[in-house]
PDB file of C-alpha atoms in Angstrom:
ATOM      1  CA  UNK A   1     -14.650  69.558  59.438  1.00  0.00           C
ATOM      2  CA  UNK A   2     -15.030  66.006  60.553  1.00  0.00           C
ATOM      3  CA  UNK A   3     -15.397  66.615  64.098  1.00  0.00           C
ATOM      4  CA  UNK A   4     -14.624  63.654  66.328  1.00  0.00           C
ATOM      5  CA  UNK A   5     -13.383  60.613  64.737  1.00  0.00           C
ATOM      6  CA  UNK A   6     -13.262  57.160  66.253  1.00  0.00           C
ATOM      7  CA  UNK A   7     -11.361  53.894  65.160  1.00  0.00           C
ATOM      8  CA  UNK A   8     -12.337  51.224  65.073  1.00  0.00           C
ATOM      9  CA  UNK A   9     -16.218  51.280  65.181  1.00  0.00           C
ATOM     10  CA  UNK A  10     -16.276  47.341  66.673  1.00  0.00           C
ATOM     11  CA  UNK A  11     -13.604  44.880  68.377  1.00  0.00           C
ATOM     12  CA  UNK A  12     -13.917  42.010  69.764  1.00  0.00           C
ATOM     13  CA  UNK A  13     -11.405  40.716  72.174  1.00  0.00           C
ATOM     14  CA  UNK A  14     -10.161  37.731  73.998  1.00  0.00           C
ATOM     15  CA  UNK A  15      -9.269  38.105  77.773  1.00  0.00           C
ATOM     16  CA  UNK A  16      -5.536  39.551  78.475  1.00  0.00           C
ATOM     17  CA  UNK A  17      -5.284  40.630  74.520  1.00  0.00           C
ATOM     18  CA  UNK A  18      -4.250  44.212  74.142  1.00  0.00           C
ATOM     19  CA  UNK A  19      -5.478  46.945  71.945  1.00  0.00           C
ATOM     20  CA  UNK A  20      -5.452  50.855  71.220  1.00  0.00           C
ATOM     21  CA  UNK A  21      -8.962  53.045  70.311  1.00  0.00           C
ATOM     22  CA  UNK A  22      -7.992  55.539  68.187  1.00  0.00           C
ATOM     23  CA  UNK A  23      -9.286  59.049  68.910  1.00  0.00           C
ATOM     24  CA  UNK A  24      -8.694  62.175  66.347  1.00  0.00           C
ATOM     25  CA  UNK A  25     -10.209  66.088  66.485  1.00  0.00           C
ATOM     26  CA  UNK A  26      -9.951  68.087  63.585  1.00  0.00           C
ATOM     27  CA  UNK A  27     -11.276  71.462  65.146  1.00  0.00           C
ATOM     28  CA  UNK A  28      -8.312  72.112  67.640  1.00  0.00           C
ATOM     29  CA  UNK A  29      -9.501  72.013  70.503  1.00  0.00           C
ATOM     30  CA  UNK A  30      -7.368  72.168  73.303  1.00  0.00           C
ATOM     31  CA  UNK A  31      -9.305  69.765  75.411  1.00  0.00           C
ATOM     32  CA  UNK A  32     -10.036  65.930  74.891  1.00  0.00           C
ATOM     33  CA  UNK A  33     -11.516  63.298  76.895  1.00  0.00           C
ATOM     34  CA  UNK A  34     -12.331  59.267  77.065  1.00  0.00           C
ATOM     35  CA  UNK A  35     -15.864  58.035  78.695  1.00  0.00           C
ATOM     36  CA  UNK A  36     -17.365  54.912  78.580  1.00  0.00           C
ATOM     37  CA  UNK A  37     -20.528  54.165  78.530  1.00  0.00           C
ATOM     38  CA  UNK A  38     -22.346  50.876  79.951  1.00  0.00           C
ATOM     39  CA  UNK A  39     -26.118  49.711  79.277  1.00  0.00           C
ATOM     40  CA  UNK A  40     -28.666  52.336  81.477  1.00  0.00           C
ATOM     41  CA  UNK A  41     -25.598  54.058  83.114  1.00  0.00           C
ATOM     42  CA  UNK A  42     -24.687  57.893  82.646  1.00  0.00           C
ATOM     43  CA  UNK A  43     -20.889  58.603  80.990  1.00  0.00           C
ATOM     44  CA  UNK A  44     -18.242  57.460  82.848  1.00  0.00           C
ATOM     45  CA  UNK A  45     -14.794  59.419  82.219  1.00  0.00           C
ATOM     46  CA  UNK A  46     -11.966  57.304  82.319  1.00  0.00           C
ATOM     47  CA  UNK A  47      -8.879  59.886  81.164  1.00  0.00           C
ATOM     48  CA  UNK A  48      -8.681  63.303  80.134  1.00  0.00           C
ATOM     49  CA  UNK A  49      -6.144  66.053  78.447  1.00  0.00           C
ATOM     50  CA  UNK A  50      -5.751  69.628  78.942  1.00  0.00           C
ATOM     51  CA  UNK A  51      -3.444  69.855  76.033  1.00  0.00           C
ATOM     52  CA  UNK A  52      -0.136  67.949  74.501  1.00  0.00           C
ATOM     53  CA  UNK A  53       1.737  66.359  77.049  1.00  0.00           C
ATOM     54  CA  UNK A  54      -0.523  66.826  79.393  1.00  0.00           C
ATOM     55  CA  UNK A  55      -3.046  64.109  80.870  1.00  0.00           C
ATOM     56  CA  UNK A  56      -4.941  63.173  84.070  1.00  0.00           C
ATOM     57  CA  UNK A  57      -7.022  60.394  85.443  1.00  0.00           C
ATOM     58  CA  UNK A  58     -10.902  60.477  85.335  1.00  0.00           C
ATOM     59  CA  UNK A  59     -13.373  58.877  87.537  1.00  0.00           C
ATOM     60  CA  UNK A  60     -12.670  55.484  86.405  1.00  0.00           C
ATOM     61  CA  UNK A  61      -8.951  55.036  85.058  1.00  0.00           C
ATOM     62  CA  UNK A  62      -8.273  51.372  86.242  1.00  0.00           C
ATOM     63  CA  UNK A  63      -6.865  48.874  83.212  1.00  0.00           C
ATOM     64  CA  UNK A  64      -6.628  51.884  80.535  1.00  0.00           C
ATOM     65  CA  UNK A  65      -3.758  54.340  79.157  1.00  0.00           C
ATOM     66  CA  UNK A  66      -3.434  57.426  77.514  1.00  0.00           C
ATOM     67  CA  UNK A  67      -0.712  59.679  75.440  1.00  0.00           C
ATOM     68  CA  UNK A  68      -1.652  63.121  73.685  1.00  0.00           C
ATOM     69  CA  UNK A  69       1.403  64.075  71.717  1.00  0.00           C
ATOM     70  CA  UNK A  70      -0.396  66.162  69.204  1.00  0.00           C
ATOM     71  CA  UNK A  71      -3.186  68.222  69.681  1.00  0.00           C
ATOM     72  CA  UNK A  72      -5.284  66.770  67.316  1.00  0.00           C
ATOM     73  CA  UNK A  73      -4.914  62.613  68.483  1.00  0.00           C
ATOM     74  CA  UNK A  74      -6.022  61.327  71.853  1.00  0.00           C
ATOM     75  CA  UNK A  75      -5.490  57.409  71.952  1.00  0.00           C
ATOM     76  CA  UNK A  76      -6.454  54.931  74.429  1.00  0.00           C
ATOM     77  CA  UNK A  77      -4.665  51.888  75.592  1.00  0.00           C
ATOM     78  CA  UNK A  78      -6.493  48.343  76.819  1.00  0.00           C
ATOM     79  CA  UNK A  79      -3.253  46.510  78.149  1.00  0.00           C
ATOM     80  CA  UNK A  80      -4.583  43.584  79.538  1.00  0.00           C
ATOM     81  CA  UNK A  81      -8.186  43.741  78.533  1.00  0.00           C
ATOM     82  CA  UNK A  82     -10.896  42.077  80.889  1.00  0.00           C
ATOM     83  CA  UNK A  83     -14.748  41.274  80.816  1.00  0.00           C
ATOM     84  CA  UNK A  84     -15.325  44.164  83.103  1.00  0.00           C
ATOM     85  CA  UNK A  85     -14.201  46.319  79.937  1.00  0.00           C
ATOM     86  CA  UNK A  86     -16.840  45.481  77.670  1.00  0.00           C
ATOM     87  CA  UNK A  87     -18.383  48.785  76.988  1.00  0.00           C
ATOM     88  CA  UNK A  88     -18.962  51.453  74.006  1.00  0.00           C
ATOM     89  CA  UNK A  89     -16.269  53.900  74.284  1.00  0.00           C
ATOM     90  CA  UNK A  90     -16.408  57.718  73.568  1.00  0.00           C
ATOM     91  CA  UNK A  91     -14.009  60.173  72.903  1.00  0.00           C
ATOM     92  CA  UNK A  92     -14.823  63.858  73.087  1.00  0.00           C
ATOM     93  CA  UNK A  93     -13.069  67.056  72.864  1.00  0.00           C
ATOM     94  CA  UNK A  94     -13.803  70.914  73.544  1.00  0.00           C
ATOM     95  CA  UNK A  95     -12.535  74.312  73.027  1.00  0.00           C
ATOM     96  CA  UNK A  96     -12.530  76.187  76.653  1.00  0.00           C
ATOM     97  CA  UNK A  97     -11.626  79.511  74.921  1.00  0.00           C
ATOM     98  CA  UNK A  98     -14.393  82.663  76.240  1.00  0.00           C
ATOM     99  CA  UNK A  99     -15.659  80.658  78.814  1.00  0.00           C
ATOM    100  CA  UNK A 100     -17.368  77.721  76.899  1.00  0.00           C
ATOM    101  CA  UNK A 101     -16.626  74.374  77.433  1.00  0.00           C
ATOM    102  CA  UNK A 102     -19.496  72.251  75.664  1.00  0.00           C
ATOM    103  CA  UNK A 103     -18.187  68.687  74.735  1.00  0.00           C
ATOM    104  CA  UNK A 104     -18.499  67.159  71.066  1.00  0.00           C
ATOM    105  CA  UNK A 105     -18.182  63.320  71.187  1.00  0.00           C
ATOM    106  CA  UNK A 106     -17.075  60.992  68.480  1.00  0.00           C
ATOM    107  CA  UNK A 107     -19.391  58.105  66.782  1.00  0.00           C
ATOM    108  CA  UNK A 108     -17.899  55.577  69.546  1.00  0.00           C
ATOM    109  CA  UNK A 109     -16.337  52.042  69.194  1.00  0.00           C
ATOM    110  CA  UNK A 110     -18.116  49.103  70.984  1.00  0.00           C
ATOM    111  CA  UNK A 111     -15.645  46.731  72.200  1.00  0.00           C
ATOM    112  CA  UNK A 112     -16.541  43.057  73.845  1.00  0.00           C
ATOM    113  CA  UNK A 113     -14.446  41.103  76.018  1.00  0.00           C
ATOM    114  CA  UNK A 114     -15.030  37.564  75.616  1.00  0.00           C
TER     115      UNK A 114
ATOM    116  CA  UNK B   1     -18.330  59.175  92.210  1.00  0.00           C
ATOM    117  CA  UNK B   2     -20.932  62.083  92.154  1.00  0.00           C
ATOM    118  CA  UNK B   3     -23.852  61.534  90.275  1.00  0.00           C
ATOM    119  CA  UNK B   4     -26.945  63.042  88.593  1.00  0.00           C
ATOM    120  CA  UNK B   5     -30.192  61.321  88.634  1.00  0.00           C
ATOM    121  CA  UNK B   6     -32.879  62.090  85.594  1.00  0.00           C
ATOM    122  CA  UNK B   7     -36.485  61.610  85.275  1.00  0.00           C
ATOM    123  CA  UNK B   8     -38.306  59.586  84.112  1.00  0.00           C
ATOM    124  CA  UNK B   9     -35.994  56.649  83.149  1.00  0.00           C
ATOM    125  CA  UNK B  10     -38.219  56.240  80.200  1.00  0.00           C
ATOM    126  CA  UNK B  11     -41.419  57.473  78.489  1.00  0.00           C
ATOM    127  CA  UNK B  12     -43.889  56.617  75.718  1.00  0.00           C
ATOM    128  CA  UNK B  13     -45.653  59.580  74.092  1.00  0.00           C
ATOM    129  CA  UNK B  14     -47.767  59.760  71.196  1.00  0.00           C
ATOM    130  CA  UNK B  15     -46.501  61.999  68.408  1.00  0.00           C
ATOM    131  CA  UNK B  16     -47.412  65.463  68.824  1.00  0.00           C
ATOM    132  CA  UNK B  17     -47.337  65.457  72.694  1.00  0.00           C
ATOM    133  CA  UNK B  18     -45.227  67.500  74.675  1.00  0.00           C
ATOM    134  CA  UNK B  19     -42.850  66.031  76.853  1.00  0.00           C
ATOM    135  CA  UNK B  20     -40.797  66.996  79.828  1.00  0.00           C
ATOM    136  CA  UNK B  21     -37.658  65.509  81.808  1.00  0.00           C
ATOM    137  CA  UNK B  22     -35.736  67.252  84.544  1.00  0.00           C
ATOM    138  CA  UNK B  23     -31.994  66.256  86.016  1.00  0.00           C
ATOM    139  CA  UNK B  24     -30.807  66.545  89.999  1.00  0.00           C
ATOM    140  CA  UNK B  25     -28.273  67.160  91.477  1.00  0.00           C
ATOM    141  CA  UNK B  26     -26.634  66.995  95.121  1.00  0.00           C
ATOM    142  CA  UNK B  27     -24.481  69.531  93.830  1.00  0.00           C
ATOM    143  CA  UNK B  28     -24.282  72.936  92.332  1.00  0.00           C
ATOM    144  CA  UNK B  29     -23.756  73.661  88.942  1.00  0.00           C
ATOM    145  CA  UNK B  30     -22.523  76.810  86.705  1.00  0.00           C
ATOM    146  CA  UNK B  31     -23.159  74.651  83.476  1.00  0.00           C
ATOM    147  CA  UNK B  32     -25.639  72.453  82.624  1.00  0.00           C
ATOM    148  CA  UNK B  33     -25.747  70.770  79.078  1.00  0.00           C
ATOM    149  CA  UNK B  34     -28.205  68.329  77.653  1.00  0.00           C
ATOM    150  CA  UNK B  35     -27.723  65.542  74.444  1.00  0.00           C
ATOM    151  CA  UNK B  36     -29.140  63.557  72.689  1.00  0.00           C
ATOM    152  CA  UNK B  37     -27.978  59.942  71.275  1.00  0.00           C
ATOM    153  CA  UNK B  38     -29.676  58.146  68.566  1.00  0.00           C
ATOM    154  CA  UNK B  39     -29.050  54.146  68.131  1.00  0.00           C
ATOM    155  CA  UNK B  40     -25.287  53.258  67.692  1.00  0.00           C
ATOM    156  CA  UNK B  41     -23.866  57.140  67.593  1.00  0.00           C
ATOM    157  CA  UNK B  42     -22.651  59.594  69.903  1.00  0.00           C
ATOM    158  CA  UNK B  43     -24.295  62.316  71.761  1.00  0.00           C
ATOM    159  CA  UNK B  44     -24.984  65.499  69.954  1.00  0.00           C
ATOM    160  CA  UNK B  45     -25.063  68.769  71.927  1.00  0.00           C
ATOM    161  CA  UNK B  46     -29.059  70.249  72.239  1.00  0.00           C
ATOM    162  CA  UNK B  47     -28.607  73.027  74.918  1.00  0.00           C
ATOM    163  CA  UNK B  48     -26.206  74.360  76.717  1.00  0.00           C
ATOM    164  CA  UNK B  49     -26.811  76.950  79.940  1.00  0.00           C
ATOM    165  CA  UNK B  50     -24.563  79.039  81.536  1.00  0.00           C
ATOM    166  CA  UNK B  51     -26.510  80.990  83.923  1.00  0.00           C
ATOM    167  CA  UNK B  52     -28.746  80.450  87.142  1.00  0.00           C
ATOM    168  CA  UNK B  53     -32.658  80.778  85.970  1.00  0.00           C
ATOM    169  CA  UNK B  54     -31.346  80.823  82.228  1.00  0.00           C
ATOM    170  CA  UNK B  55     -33.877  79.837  80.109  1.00  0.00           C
ATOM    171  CA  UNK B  56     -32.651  78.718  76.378  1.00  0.00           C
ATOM    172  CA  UNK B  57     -34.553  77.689  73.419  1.00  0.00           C
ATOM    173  CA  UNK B  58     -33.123  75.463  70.460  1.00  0.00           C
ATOM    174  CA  UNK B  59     -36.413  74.722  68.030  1.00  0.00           C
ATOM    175  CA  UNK B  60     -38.759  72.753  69.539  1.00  0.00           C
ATOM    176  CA  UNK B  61     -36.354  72.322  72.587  1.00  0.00           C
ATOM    177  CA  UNK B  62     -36.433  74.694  75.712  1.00  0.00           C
ATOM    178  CA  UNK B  63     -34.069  73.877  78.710  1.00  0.00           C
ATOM    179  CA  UNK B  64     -33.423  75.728  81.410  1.00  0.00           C
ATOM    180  CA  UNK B  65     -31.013  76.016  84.471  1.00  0.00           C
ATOM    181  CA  UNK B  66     -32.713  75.886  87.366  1.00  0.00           C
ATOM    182  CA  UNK B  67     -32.507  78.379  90.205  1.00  0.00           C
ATOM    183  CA  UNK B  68     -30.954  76.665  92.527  1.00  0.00           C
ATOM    184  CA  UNK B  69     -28.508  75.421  90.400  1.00  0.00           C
ATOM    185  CA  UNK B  70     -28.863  71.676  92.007  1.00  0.00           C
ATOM    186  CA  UNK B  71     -31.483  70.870  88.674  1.00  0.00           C
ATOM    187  CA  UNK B  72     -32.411  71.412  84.991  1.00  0.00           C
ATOM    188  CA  UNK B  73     -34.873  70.560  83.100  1.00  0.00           C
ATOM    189  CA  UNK B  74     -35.411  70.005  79.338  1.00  0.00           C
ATOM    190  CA  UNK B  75     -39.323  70.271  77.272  1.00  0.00           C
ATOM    191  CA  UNK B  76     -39.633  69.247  74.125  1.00  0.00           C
ATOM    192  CA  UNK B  77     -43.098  70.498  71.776  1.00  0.00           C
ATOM    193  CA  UNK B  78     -44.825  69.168  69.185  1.00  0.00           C
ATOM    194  CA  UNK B  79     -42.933  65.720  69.301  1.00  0.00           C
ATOM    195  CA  UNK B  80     -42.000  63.910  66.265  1.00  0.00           C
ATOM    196  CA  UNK B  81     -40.395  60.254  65.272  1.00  0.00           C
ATOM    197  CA  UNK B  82     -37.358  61.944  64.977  1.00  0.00           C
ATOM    198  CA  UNK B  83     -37.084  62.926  68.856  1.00  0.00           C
ATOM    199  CA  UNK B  84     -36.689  59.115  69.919  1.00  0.00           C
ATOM    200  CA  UNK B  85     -33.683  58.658  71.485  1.00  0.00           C
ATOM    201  CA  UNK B  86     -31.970  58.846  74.982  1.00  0.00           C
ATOM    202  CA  UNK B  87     -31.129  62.718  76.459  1.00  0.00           C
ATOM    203  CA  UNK B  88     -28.501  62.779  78.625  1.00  0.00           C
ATOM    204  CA  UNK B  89     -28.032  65.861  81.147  1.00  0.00           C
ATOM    205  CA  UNK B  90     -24.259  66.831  82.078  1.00  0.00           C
ATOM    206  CA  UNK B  91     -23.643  69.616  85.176  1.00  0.00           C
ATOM    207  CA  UNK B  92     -20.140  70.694  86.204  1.00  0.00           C
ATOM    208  CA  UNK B  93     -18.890  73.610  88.287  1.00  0.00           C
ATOM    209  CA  UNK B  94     -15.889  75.555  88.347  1.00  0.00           C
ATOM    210  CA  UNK B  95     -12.920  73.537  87.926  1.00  0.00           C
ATOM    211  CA  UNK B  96     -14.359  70.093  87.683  1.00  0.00           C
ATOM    212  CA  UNK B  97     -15.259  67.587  85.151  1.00  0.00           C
ATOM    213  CA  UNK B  98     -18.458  66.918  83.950  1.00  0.00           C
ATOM    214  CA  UNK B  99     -20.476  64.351  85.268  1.00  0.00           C
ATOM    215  CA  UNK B 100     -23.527  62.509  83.326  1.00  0.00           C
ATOM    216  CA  UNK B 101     -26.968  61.497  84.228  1.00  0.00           C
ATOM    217  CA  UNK B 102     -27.938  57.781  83.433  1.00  0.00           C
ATOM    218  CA  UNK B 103     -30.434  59.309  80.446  1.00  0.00           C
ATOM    219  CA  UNK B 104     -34.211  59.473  79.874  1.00  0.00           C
ATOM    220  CA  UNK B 105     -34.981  57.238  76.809  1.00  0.00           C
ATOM    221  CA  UNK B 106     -38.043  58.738  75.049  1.00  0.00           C
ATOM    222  CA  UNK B 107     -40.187  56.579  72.422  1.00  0.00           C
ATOM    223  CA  UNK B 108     -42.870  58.339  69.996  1.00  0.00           C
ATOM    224  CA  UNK B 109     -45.931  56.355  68.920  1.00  0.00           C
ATOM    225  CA  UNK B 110     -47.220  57.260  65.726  1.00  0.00           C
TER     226      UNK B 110
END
């Protein structure tokens, strides 16, 4: 299994450009989830998915989009990106089968708004 | 947003110290988790616990939920090189997202 799998690693972009983080799960889990994570600060969840079709807003959903038509990919949209966006970005998923729900994250992509 | 606060911030230990962190809450939990992130990855799952008073061991890790389900705290023996990194706690209760603690960034000395 590959676990959590992130594209790209880095990006750099200019103000107002647009871009999509990939986000893929190879262990079918039913549950996937976006954070971000800025310098000396805890995770931040931006979007989340309870299955295909199916997504909600996190704690911090401003400026970002999300789609899960498969199980296995969870993608995330930067429309109009910003300097306030400039953050390493994690995508997660879990299996909440039996009662367990702990989280396995992906390597994350770093992405700077210049 | 709610919010977990961990201590210390940061520590310097020699190798083959002991060390201990703990996480707060306002908040009760049913599950606590704690990670681990090395340079330039993502956090890796140490401990999870389930269970008010639950004390779990995973090694040289040993974490446990606390019993009033508002804090956890996570010991690490015999440290080595290898432990240096930042461990993150993560509550949630019934229902709800998790929510993060800002980390504990832990550097061994030789």
């Amino acid at each position: 299994n590959a676990g959590v799998t992130q594209t790209p690693k880095f990006r750099i972009l200019k103000i107002g450009q647009s871009m999509t983080l990939q986000c893929a799960q190879d262990m079918n889990h039913n549950y996937m989830y976006w954070y971000r994570q800025d310098p000396g600060m805890g995770l931040k969840l931006i979007y989340y998915s309870v299955g295909a079709g199916i997504t909600d807003k996190g704690e911090v959903p401003n400026g970002y989009n999300v789609s899960r038509s498969t199980t296995e990919d969870f993608p995330l949209r930067l429309e109009l990106a910003a300097p306030s966006q400039t953050s390493v970005y994690f995508c997660a998923s879990s299996d909440t089968s039996g009662g367990y729900n702990e989280q396995f994250f992906g390597p994350g992509t770093r992405l700077t708004v210049l | 947003g709610q919010q977990l606060n961990q201590s210390p911030q940061s520590m310097f230990i020699q190798e083959g110290e002991d060390v201990s962190m703990n996480c707060t809450s306002s908040s009760i939990f049913n599950t606590w988790l704690w990670y681990k992130q090395d340079p330039g990855e993502g956090p890796v799952l140490l401990i999870a616990l389930y269970k008010a008073g639950e004390l779990t061991s995973n090694g040289r890790l040993t974490a446990q939920f606390g019993i009033t389900r508002k804090d956890s705290f996570l010991n690490i023996s015999a440290s080595i090189p290898s432990d240096v990194g930042i461990y993150f706690c993560a509550g949630r209760n019934y229902g709800q997202n998790f929510v993060f603690g800002p980390g504990t960034r832990l550097s061994v000395l030789p």
